[in-house]
Amino acid sequence: MNFRDTLSLELNVFADFDPRLPPSYREAPYCFLANIDPVLQRSVLEQFRGPRMVGCDTMNHWIENSRRELESLLPAVDFLVINDEEARLLSGERNIVRAARRILEKGARSVLVKRGEYGVLRFSPDSVFAVPAFPLEEVFDPTGAGDTFAGGFMGALARWGHEDEQAVRRAIVYGTVLASFAVEDFGLGRLRTLTREELDRRYRQFVSLTDVPP
Amino acid sequence: MNFRDTLSLELNVFADFDPRLPPSYREAPYCFLANIDPVLQRSVLEQFRGPRMVGCDTMNHWIENSRRELESLLPAVDFLVINDEEARLLSGERNIVRAARRILEKGARSVLVKRGEYGVLRFSPDSVFAVPAFPLEEVFDPTGAGDTFAGGFMGALARWGHEDEQAVRRAIVYGTVLASFAVEDFGLGRLRTLTREELDRRYRQFVSLTDVPP
């Protein structure tokens, strides 16, 4: 479940997509550049007045075919959210710790490496954070788990309005927990019925799941 | 690095091994039944007077060829230490949470599922504990990582003399940390030079690596 083969990429309406942000959006302090052509990601980013925080996703296709454009974007990125294969491809390093270090050298302020059912590793220049995925008895549909993670992560930070180490860790866990709900049903089904209380309860379960006594 | 194919099993001196424990060993409170024929594991266990804690390892070969003998041993086992493939094979369940539940139903008091570079999941009837592996920039030789984990885990519990939830979690992390040193060099090389201070320092790094703020 952790590997994706790109057999064919049909951009459809995105083939000549040239997004123009409504004026009110341009003031937003939080900008997430979802996985698309890095030329479009840059064009969207440039329409922001001065976002406080920029997240960015990408995939093997852009790493292979638009590497220069993607790499030129990295110095503007606070959180690069990619999976382990993509981290290896982007860095040319097989070992994931070295892969992340190389990506930080390319300019990204931090890297969140998604490892599917094995959780997330977050690397910044002075810290590493490792979290497992929430263990589930049943995974119905992993489609969108990575996007849900990124949405939950950015949403949590946007709600709190700060990005210190504790907030980033909490946001990563909220992203992980949100993704654990997303895969429990097909499509967006489970997220539609999810309550804040269920989310917070699973967050607390996660704290106990991972608690290492000093 | 997480999967093992058994191409051939040469038991050599173990083919007609019939271990007799020296009398002083029979009083030991901690018994670890390393991976071998479950008939021998039982014979060794029966020579103990009444161990306080029994750990047990196994592998695909015994699960496939000596399932009855292995399963009859499980009710005497406090900690079954196996990898994820073996947990699936033993339980017949693909999902690792359900696999562990099935193994608990077969009588083991708890299950420690080793996932190589992805860490360890520990299941008991009333608790789950998930830890990542310690992220390393260089893995020289993964041979013996699982045995080192089990040795560190059992050794820590034996040193402390109790097995409450906190002690078990700490012991799992000490096992994980010890294994992270073992793979840094070939064979036993790194363990020979390892100091207690290095071990404790990496334990503290591990606490910070995995710390999820409430």
XYZ file of C-alpha atoms in Angstrom:
428
model
C 0.000 0.000 0.000
C 3.035 2.268 0.350
C 4.113 2.387 -3.270
C 2.580 4.058 -6.247
C 3.356 3.426 -9.894
C 2.476 6.252 -12.245
C 1.174 4.347 -15.283
C -0.317 7.366 -16.992
C -0.962 10.976 -16.048
C -4.049 12.648 -17.502
C -4.023 16.313 -16.550
C -7.481 16.922 -18.056
C -8.699 20.369 -17.000
C -5.308 21.036 -15.422
C -3.571 20.822 -18.818
C -4.101 24.518 -19.443
C -5.048 25.547 -15.947
C -3.840 29.002 -14.998
C -5.310 29.727 -11.580
C -6.108 33.340 -10.597
C -6.726 33.771 -6.892
C -9.638 35.986 -5.812
C -8.234 39.078 -4.054
C -9.382 37.951 -0.605
C -7.400 34.704 -0.951
C -4.163 36.560 -1.636
C -3.986 37.798 1.934
C -4.201 34.294 3.402
C -1.327 33.590 5.785
C -1.295 29.833 5.036
C -0.578 28.548 1.557
C -0.547 24.872 0.608
C 0.707 24.097 -2.890
C -0.897 20.742 -3.629
C 0.691 18.321 -6.078
C 0.709 19.867 -9.572
C 3.167 21.318 -12.114
C 5.738 23.352 -10.129
C 5.304 26.191 -12.669
C 1.675 26.487 -11.523
C 2.711 26.118 -7.885
C 5.060 29.087 -8.323
C 2.409 31.124 -10.130
C -0.047 30.536 -7.262
C 2.565 31.299 -4.626
C 3.444 34.576 -6.352
C -0.165 35.713 -6.114
C 0.034 35.568 -2.304
C 0.960 38.884 -0.658
C 3.330 37.284 1.814
C 2.171 34.035 3.328
C 3.319 33.268 6.827
C 3.739 29.599 6.010
C 4.059 27.651 2.770
C 3.460 23.911 2.465
C 4.180 22.022 -0.740
C 3.476 18.554 -2.130
C 4.806 17.001 -5.334
C 5.168 13.615 -7.053
C 7.584 11.479 -9.086
C 6.363 12.894 -12.430
C 7.384 16.482 -11.552
C 10.608 15.387 -9.887
C 11.589 13.573 -13.068
C 10.288 16.040 -15.648
C 10.333 19.468 -13.950
C 13.181 19.102 -11.508
C 14.656 22.555 -12.105
C 11.317 24.340 -11.590
C 10.574 22.265 -8.505
C 14.010 22.811 -6.947
C 13.796 26.550 -7.560
C 10.609 26.561 -5.485
C 12.131 24.817 -2.448
C 13.738 27.884 -0.811
C 10.211 29.348 -0.468
C 8.823 26.181 1.154
C 8.453 25.816 4.922
C 7.090 22.260 4.819
C 7.727 19.925 1.915
C 5.258 17.045 2.297
C 6.314 14.038 0.199
C 6.448 10.278 0.471
C 9.598 8.220 1.005
C 9.990 7.213 -2.660
C 9.710 10.827 -3.728
C 12.255 11.895 -1.111
C 14.683 9.315 -2.516
C 14.040 10.380 -6.095
C 14.394 14.095 -5.340
C 17.603 13.665 -3.340
C 19.287 10.769 -5.127
C 19.875 9.180 -1.703
C 18.563 5.751 -0.780
C 18.768 6.215 3.009
C 15.844 8.345 4.164
C 17.790 10.370 6.752
C 20.377 11.358 4.166
C 17.640 11.972 1.592
C 15.965 14.442 3.953
C 19.272 16.188 4.752
C 19.914 16.679 1.031
C 16.455 18.180 0.531
C 17.067 20.602 3.419
C 20.335 21.573 1.696
C 18.318 22.359 -1.432
C 16.498 25.011 0.577
C 13.271 23.553 2.014
C 12.937 24.660 5.647
C 11.657 21.231 6.685
C 10.614 17.927 5.148
C 7.709 15.703 6.190
C 8.261 12.215 4.828
C 5.045 10.200 4.580
C 5.529 6.452 4.944
C 1.949 5.244 4.546
C 1.049 2.642 7.159
C 4.418 3.264 8.845
C 3.772 6.896 9.719
C 5.678 10.115 9.225
C 9.214 11.370 9.762
C 9.757 15.111 10.022
C 13.206 16.585 9.500
C 14.254 20.163 10.165
C 17.855 21.387 10.463
C 17.868 20.922 14.236
C 15.251 18.256 14.979
C 13.801 14.930 13.901
C 10.292 13.792 14.862
C 9.067 10.262 14.198
C 5.470 9.113 14.521
C 3.868 5.807 13.587
C 0.541 5.693 11.776
C -2.499 4.978 13.935
C -2.897 1.158 13.873
C -6.232 0.278 12.266
C -7.966 -3.074 12.009
C -9.497 -2.190 8.691
C -8.294 0.080 5.902
C -10.996 0.504 3.279
C -9.461 3.021 0.925
C -6.035 4.645 1.242
C -6.806 7.101 -1.585
C -6.355 10.648 -0.341
C -4.638 9.678 2.930
C -1.617 11.831 2.071
C -3.748 14.839 1.092
C -5.831 14.442 4.245
C -2.649 14.355 6.296
C -1.413 17.570 4.667
C -4.808 19.254 5.087
C -5.055 18.296 8.740
C -1.490 19.419 9.364
C -1.905 22.827 7.684
C -5.375 23.293 9.159
C -4.126 22.685 12.690
C -1.283 25.195 12.302
C -3.625 27.753 10.730
C -6.033 27.376 13.639
C -3.331 27.884 16.263
C -1.466 30.646 14.438
C 2.051 29.634 15.461
C 4.658 27.118 14.324
C 6.935 26.355 17.251
C 8.246 22.805 17.699
C 5.349 21.709 19.929
C 2.718 23.124 17.556
C 4.336 21.457 14.538
C 4.439 18.108 16.339
C 0.817 18.421 17.404
C -0.176 19.388 13.862
C 1.645 16.349 12.432
C -0.255 14.108 14.826
C -3.580 15.790 13.994
C -2.791 15.225 10.304
C -1.986 11.575 11.023
C -5.154 11.083 13.046
C -7.312 12.792 10.403
C -5.788 10.530 7.732
C -6.542 7.482 9.909
C -10.234 8.407 9.743
C -10.101 9.156 6.004
C -9.015 5.589 5.139
C -11.828 4.009 7.179
C -14.330 4.548 4.377
C -14.332 5.176 0.639
C -13.701 8.685 -0.673
C -14.644 11.443 1.754
C -17.330 9.353 3.471
C -15.779 9.156 6.915
C -14.653 12.799 6.990
C -18.227 13.929 6.324
C -19.490 12.372 9.556
C -16.376 12.944 11.684
C -16.872 15.042 14.799
C -14.357 17.204 16.582
C -14.831 15.048 19.659
C -13.896 11.855 17.788
C -10.827 13.592 16.395
C -9.669 14.810 19.808
C -10.350 11.415 21.378
C -8.150 9.675 18.826
C -5.474 12.335 19.345
C -5.424 11.427 23.040
C -5.248 7.715 22.140
C -2.301 8.563 19.926
C -0.473 10.292 22.787
C -0.843 7.147 24.876
C -0.032 4.839 21.918
C 3.351 6.503 21.452
C 4.228 7.522 25.004
C 7.859 6.659 25.811
C 8.547 7.093 29.548
C 11.725 9.150 30.196
C 15.596 -4.950 4.247
C 12.399 -5.944 6.038
C 11.779 -9.267 4.341
C 13.531 -12.558 4.639
C 13.275 -15.509 2.272
C 14.238 -18.841 3.756
C 16.027 -20.518 0.852
C 17.489 -23.331 2.891
C 17.728 -24.185 6.566
C 20.830 -26.021 7.742
C 20.401 -26.930 11.390
C 23.960 -28.286 11.674
C 24.777 -28.898 15.348
C 21.163 -28.088 16.222
C 19.898 -31.091 14.243
C 20.218 -33.345 17.258
C 20.642 -30.699 19.908
C 19.059 -31.600 23.217
C 20.015 -28.856 25.633
C 20.399 -29.649 29.339
C 20.510 -26.588 31.524
C 23.078 -26.477 34.360
C 21.228 -26.530 37.709
C 22.008 -22.875 38.454
C 20.350 -21.767 35.212
C 17.095 -23.500 36.106
C 16.376 -20.986 38.826
C 16.674 -18.003 36.459
C 13.571 -15.797 36.584
C 13.929 -14.665 32.949
C 13.763 -17.131 30.108
C 14.136 -16.212 26.455
C 13.404 -19.001 23.979
C 15.343 -17.923 20.904
C 14.271 -19.042 17.446
C 14.572 -22.844 17.152
C 12.354 -25.953 16.922
C 9.397 -25.375 19.296
C 9.938 -28.900 20.659
C 13.345 -27.781 21.917
C 11.901 -24.495 23.164
C 9.406 -26.461 25.249
C 12.089 -28.826 26.526
C 14.211 -25.859 27.665
C 11.222 -24.117 29.230
C 10.319 -27.265 31.192
C 13.772 -27.313 32.764
C 13.112 -23.936 34.375
C 11.735 -24.142 37.928
C 9.188 -21.395 37.407
C 10.376 -18.426 35.397
C 8.863 -15.065 36.203
C 8.849 -14.074 32.542
C 9.093 -16.000 29.282
C 10.009 -14.448 25.945
C 9.849 -16.399 22.709
C 10.997 -15.900 19.121
C 10.198 -18.065 16.092
C 10.332 -17.984 12.282
C 8.372 -18.920 9.156
C 9.898 -22.437 8.996
C 8.490 -23.462 12.404
C 5.170 -21.722 11.816
C 4.746 -23.713 8.613
C 6.170 -27.048 9.741
C 5.652 -27.217 13.519
C 2.556 -25.110 13.982
C 0.897 -27.397 16.539
C 3.998 -27.527 18.760
C 4.487 -23.777 18.472
C 0.858 -22.956 19.243
C 0.853 -25.251 22.264
C 3.739 -23.212 23.638
C 1.986 -19.825 23.347
C -0.039 -19.981 26.594
C 3.272 -20.122 28.475
C 4.690 -17.089 26.651
C 4.609 -13.580 28.128
C 6.247 -11.864 25.138
C 6.169 -13.346 21.660
C 8.779 -11.441 19.632
C 8.249 -11.913 15.885
C 8.358 -9.883 12.700
C 5.331 -8.683 10.741
C 5.508 -11.433 8.098
C 5.629 -14.082 10.813
C 2.691 -12.492 12.633
C 0.676 -12.675 9.404
C 1.697 -16.269 8.761
C 0.955 -17.408 12.309
C -2.448 -15.702 12.455
C -3.651 -16.001 8.868
C -4.548 -12.305 8.991
C -3.082 -9.755 6.590
C -3.838 -6.688 8.745
C -1.259 -6.459 11.511
C -3.676 -5.307 14.248
C -5.971 -8.253 13.564
C -2.985 -10.580 13.269
C -1.829 -9.560 16.745
C -5.331 -9.951 18.217
C -5.526 -13.494 16.830
C -2.161 -14.372 18.361
C -3.322 -13.049 21.743
C -6.403 -15.271 21.371
C -4.079 -18.237 20.867
C -2.747 -17.598 24.372
C 0.378 -15.411 24.168
C 0.174 -12.720 26.882
C 1.565 -10.090 24.526
C 3.058 -9.771 21.060
C 5.963 -7.589 19.965
C 5.847 -7.156 16.198
C 9.223 -6.158 14.736
C 8.984 -4.092 11.552
C 12.673 -3.594 10.763
C 13.435 0.025 9.819
C 9.838 0.929 10.721
C 10.106 0.015 14.395
C 8.010 -2.101 16.735
C 4.346 -2.514 17.632
C 3.486 -4.091 20.960
C 0.043 -5.524 21.567
C -1.373 -6.723 24.875
C -5.055 -7.314 25.625
C -5.505 -3.790 26.960
C -2.831 -1.681 25.318
C -0.987 -0.928 22.088
C 2.426 0.721 21.994
C 4.006 1.912 18.749
C 7.600 3.027 18.350
C 9.555 3.896 15.226
C 13.090 2.629 14.715
C 15.882 5.095 15.488
C 16.570 6.885 12.166
C 20.155 6.156 11.076
C 22.150 7.672 8.227
C 24.035 4.453 7.680
C 23.029 0.836 8.213
C 26.013 -1.462 7.700
C 24.595 -4.825 8.620
C 21.029 -5.577 9.745
C 21.980 -9.169 10.679
C 21.099 -9.797 14.302
C 19.047 -6.612 14.754
C 16.010 -8.626 15.858
C 18.013 -10.755 18.298
C 19.698 -7.648 19.697
C 16.293 -6.054 20.160
C 15.032 -9.118 22.060
C 18.211 -9.290 24.166
C 18.050 -5.604 25.072
C 14.361 -5.886 25.882
C 14.738 -8.959 28.129
C 17.943 -7.603 29.674
C 16.296 -4.323 30.629
C 13.329 -6.091 32.279
C 15.653 -8.507 34.087
C 17.699 -5.590 35.417
C 14.648 -3.762 36.747
C 12.815 -6.813 38.070
C 9.300 -5.688 37.199
C 7.060 -5.665 34.126
C 4.504 -2.917 34.537
C 3.408 -0.937 31.479
C 6.069 1.756 31.930
C 8.863 -0.785 32.386
C 7.778 -2.763 29.326
C 7.707 0.406 27.211
C 11.125 1.480 28.445
C 12.489 -2.015 27.777
C 11.108 -1.963 24.219
C 12.845 1.355 23.607
C 16.112 0.071 25.129
C 15.855 -2.951 22.812
C 15.239 -0.630 19.843
C 18.154 1.602 20.769
C 20.494 -1.358 21.304
C 19.507 -2.730 17.883
C 20.209 0.686 16.327
C 23.810 0.381 17.539
C 24.107 -3.259 16.428
C 23.414 -2.392 12.776
C 26.047 0.369 12.698
C 28.845 -2.150 12.193
C 29.278 -5.729 11.019
C 28.555 -8.603 13.395
C 28.951 -7.719 17.055
C 31.553 -5.012 16.365
C 29.602 -2.014 17.617
C 28.182 -3.771 20.693
C 31.716 -4.631 21.836
C 32.675 -0.960 22.132
C 29.281 0.397 23.214
C 29.215 2.154 26.579
C 26.324 2.504 28.977
C 26.565 6.263 28.569
C 26.121 6.057 24.771
C 23.137 3.779 25.263
C 21.468 6.089 27.770
C 22.186 9.144 25.601
C 20.474 7.579 22.595
C 17.568 6.550 24.827
C 17.113 10.225 25.744
C 17.335 11.185 22.059
C 14.651 8.621 21.387
C 12.335 10.156 23.993
C 12.663 13.506 22.248
C 12.424 11.959 18.766
C 9.012 10.508 19.566
C 7.615 13.056 21.994
C 3.990 13.889 21.143
C 2.783 16.889 23.171
C -0.605 16.258 24.855
